[in-house]
Coordinates of C-alpha atoms in Angstrom, one line a residue:
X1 CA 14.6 13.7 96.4
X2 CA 13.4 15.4 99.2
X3 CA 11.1 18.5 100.2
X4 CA 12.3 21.2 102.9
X5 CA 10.9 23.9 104.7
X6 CA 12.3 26.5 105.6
X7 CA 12.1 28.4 109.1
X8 CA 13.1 32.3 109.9
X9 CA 14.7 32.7 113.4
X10 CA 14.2 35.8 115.6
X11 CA 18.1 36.1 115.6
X12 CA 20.5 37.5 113.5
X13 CA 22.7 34.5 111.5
X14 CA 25.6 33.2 113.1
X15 CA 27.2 32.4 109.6
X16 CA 29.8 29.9 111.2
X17 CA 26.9 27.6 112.7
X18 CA 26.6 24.8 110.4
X19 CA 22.7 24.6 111.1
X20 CA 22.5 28.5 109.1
X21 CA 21.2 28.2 106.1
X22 CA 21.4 31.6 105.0
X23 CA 19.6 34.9 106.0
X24 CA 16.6 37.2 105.3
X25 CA 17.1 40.7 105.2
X26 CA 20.5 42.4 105.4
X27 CA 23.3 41.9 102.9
X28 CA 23.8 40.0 100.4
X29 CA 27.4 37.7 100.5
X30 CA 30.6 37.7 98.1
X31 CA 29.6 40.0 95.9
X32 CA 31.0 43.5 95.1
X33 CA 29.5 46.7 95.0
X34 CA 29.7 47.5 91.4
X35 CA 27.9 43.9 90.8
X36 CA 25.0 44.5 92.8
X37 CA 22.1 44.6 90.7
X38 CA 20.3 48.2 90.2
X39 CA 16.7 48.8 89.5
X40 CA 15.8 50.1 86.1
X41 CA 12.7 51.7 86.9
X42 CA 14.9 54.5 89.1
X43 CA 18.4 53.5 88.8
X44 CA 18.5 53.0 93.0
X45 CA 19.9 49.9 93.8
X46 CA 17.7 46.4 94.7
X47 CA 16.6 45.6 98.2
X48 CA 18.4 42.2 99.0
X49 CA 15.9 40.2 100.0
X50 CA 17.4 36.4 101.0
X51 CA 20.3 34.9 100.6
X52 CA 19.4 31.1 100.9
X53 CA 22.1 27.9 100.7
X54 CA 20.7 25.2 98.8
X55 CA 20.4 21.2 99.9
X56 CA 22.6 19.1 97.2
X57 CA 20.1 18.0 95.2
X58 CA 19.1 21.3 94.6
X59 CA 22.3 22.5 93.3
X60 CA 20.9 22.4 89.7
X61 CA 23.6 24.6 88.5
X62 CA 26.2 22.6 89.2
X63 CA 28.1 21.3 92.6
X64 CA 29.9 24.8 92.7
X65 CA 27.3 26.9 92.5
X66 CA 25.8 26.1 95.7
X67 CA 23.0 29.2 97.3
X68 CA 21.8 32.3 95.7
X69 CA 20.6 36.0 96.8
X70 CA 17.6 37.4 95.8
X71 CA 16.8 40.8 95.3
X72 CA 13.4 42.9 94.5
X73 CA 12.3 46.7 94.1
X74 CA 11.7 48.2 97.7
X75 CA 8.5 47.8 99.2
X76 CA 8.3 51.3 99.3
X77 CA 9.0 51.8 95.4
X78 CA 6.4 49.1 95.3
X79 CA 2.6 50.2 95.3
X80 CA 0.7 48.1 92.9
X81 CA 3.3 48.8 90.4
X82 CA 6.9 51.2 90.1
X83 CA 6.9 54.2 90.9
X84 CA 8.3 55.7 87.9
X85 CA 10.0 59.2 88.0
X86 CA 12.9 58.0 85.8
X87 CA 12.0 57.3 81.9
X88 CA 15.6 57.2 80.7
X89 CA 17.0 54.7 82.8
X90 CA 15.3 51.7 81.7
X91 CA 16.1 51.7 77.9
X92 CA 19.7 52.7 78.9
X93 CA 20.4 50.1 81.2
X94 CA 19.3 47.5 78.7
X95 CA 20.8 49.5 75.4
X96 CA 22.9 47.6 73.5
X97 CA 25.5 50.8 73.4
X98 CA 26.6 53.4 75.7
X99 CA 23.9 56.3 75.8
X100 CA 25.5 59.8 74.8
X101 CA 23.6 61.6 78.1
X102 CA 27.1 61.3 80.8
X103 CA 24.5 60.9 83.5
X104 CA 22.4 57.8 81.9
X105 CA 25.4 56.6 80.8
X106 CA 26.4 55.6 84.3
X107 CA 23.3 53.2 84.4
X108 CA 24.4 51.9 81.3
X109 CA 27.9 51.2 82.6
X110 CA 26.4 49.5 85.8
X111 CA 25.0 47.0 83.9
X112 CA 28.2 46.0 82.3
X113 CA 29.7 45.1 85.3
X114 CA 27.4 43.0 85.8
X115 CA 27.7 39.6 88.0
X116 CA 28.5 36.9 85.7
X117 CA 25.5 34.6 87.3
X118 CA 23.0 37.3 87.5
X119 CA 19.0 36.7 86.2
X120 CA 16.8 39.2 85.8
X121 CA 13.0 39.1 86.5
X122 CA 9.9 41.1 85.9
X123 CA 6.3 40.7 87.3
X124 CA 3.3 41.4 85.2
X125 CA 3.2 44.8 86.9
X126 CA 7.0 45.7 86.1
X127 CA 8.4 45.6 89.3
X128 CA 12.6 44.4 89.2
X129 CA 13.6 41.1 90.4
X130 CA 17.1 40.3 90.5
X131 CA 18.6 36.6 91.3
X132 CA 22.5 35.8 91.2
X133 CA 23.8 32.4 91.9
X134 CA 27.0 32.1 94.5
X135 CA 29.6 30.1 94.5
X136 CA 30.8 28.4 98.0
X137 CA 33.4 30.9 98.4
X138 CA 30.6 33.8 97.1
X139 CA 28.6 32.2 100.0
X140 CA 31.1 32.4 102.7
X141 CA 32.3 35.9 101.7
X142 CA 32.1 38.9 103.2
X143 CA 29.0 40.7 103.3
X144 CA 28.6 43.4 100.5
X145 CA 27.9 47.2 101.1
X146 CA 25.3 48.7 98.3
X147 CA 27.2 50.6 96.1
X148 CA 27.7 54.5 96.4
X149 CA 25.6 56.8 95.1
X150 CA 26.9 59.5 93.3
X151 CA 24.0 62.3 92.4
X152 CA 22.1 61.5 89.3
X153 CA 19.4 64.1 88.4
X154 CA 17.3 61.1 86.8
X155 CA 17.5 58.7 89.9
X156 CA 17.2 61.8 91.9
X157 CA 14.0 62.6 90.9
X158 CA 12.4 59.9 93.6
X159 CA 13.6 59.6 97.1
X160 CA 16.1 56.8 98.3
X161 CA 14.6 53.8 99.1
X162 CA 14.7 53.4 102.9
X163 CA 16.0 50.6 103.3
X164 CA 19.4 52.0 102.4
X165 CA 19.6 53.9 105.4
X166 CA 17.8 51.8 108.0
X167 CA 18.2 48.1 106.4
X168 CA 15.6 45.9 105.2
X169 CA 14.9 44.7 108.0
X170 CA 13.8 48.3 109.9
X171 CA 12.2 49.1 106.4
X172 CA 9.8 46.1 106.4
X173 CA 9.3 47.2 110.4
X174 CA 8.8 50.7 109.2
X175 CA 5.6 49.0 106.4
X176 CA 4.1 46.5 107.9
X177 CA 4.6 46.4 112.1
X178 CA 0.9 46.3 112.6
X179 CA 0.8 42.4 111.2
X180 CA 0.9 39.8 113.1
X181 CA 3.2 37.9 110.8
X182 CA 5.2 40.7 110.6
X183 CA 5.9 41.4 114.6
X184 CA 6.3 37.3 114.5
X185 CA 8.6 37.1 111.8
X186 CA 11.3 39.7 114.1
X187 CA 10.2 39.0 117.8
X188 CA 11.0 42.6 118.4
X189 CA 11.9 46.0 116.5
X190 CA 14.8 45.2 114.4
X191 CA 17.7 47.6 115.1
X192 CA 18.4 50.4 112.1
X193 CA 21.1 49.0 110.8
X194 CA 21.8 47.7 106.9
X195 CA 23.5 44.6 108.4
X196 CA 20.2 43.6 110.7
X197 CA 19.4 40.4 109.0
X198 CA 17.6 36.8 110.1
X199 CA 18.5 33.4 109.8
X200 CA 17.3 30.9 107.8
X201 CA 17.3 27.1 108.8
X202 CA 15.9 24.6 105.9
X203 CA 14.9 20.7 107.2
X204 CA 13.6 17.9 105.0
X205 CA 9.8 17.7 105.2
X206 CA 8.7 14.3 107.0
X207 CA 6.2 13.7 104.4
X208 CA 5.5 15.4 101.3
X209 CA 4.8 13.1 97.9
X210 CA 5.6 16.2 95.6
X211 CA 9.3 15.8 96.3
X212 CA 11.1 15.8 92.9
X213 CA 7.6 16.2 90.7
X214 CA 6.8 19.2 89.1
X215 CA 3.5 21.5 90.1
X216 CA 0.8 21.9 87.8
X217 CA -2.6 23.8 87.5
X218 CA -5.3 21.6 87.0
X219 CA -7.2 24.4 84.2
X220 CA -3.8 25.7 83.3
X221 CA -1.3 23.0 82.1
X222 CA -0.9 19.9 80.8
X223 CA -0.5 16.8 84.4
X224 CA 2.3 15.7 85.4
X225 CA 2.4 13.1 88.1
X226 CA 2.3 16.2 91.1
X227 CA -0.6 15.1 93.8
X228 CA -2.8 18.1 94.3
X229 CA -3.6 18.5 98.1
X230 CA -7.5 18.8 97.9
X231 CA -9.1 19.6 100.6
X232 CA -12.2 18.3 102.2
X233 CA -14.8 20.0 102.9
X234 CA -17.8 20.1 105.8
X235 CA -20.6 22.2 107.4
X236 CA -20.3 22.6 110.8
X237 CA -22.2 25.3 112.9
X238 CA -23.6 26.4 109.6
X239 CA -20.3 27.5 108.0
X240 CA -18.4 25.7 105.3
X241 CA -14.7 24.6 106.6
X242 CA -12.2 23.4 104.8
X243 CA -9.6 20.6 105.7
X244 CA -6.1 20.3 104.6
X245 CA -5.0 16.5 103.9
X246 CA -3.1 14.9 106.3
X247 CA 0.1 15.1 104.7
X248 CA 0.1 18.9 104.5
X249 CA -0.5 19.3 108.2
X250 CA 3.3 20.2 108.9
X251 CA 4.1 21.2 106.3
X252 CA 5.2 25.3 106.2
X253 CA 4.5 28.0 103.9
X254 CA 8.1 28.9 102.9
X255 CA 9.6 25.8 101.7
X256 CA 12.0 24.0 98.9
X257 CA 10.1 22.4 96.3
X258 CA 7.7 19.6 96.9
X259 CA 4.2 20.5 97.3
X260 CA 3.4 24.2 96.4
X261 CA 0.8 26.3 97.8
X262 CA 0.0 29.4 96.0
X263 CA -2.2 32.0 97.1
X264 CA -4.1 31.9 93.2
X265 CA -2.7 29.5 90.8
X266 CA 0.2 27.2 90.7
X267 CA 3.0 29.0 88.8
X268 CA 4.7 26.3 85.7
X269 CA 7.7 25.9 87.6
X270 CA 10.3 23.1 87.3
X271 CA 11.3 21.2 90.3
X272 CA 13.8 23.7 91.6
X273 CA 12.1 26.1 93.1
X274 CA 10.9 27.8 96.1
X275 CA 7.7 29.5 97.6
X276 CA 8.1 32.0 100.3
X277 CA 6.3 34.6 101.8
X278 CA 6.0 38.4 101.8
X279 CA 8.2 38.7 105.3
X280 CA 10.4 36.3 104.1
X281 CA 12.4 39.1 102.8
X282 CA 10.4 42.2 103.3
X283 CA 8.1 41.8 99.9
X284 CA 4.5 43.4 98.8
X285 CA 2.3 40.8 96.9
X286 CA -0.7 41.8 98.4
X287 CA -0.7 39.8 101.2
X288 CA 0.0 36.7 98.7
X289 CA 3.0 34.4 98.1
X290 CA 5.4 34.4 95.6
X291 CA 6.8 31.4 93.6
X292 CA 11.1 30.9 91.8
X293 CA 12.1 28.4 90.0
X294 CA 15.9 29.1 90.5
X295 CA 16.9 26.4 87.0
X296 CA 15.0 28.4 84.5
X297 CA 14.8 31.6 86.4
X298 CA 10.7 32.0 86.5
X299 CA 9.3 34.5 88.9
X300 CA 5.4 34.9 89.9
X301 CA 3.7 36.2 92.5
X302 CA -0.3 36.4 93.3
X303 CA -2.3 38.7 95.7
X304 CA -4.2 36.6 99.0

């Protein structure tokens, strides 16, 4: 079992070159319209935030089920928490009958048409996360335009995300330009368009002893066989500095299993998961990094 990290190019992804991995940003692939997932804190729909293929011995799912997209609240529906103008569409997205309200009815109905493979998520803070597993031929499909809005005085009652004029891409832009990682994630303004997206590009990591063992906290769970990368740590000039071991020092932040690196504690995962960071997708965890485990569908997220 390997490791691999995972790298974001400046370009858009050339979904024919065999080195494309999936994307960040943009659309979400072989899906349709009615399936993509909405947010039950306004009814609006979820900001796709990656579509990633998976290595083979990540395909825990089964050989057909090959990548996955991931979706999340939009960053700017996202301020420490939803923004909530919407009571009713929570309970009748998740009501076990049709609401007699026409209007919340609709969300009820979206949520039957669900995609067969879809997950739901929460964080402890109720912000929507949304995963659905892709077939190869889900993969390879066309891209998928967000579903049409028809006017709903509930979901109404906040403005549209903007990502669903502009893109994800332009939206992120739009949030957080002034970062570093932010203008080195895109290289230069992302064009306004829904479709903008980046490649991703995953490689085996050269070294990395976590391949295959599951992460655990040391004053959380029970050990596994996972090697903790402790640091060392020196005075020098008067100021205490910390030293990565060896075997991290190539390692990068967004990655495939292995060794995780969380920005607080190390989320129970299984093996099958992945840790990525806020531009990897156009997140807010409070300038922190966010952990999946894409077997058992586990989602957490902690602030830097």
């Amino acid at each position: 079992m390997k490791s691999y990290d995972l790298t974001i190019s400046q370009k858009r992804a050339v979904r024919t070159d065999p080195s494309c991995h999936g994307w960040c940003y943009g659309l979400p692939p072989g899906i349709s319209s009615a399936q993509w997932p909405l947010d039950p804190a306004n009814g609006y729909p979820l900001q796709h935030g990656f579509t990633l293929l998976l290595p083979e011995e990540y395909r825990c799912h089964g050989p057909d089920v090959v990548a996955f997209s991931f979706f999340a609240s939009s960053i700017d529906h996202n301020d420490g928490g939803p923004t909530v103008k919407a009571p009713g569409i929570r309970p009748a997205m998740g009501g076990a009958e049709a609401p007699d309200n026409p209007e919340l009815k609709l969300f009820w109905e979206a949520e039957q048409r669900a995609h067969p493979r879809l997950s739901r998520m929460e964080d402890g803070l109720g912000i929507a996360y949304a995963v659905i597993m892709l077939t190869r031929a889900e993969f390879d499909g066309p891209f998928c335009a967000p579903p049409i809005l028809i006017a709903n005085r509930y979901r109404d009652a906040l403005e549209p995300p903007a990502w669903l004029t502009i893109g994800g891409a332009a939206s992120y832009w739009q949030f957080g330009s002034s970062y570093r990682w932010v203008r080195d994630t895109f290289g230069e303004k992302p064009a306004n368009d829904p479709i903008e997206n980046r490649a991703i590009h995953w490689t085996p990591r050269a070294c990395d002893p976590n391949a295959g063992r599951i992460p655990y906290d040391k004053f959380l769970h029970d050990p596994t066989d996972y090697v903790h990368p402790e640091c060392a740590i020196t005075e020098e000039d008067g100021k205490t500095v910390f030293h990565d071991p060896e075997w991290t020092r190539d390692h990068k932040p967004n990655h495939i299993g292995g060794t995780m690196r969380p920005s607080q504690w190390v989320t129970q995962v299984s093996i099958y998961y992945i840790e990525f960071e806020e531009y990897f997708g156009g997140f807010n965890f409070g300038g922190g990094n966010a952990q999946l485990d894409f077997q058992n569908m586990i989602f957490d997220w902690s602030c830097g």
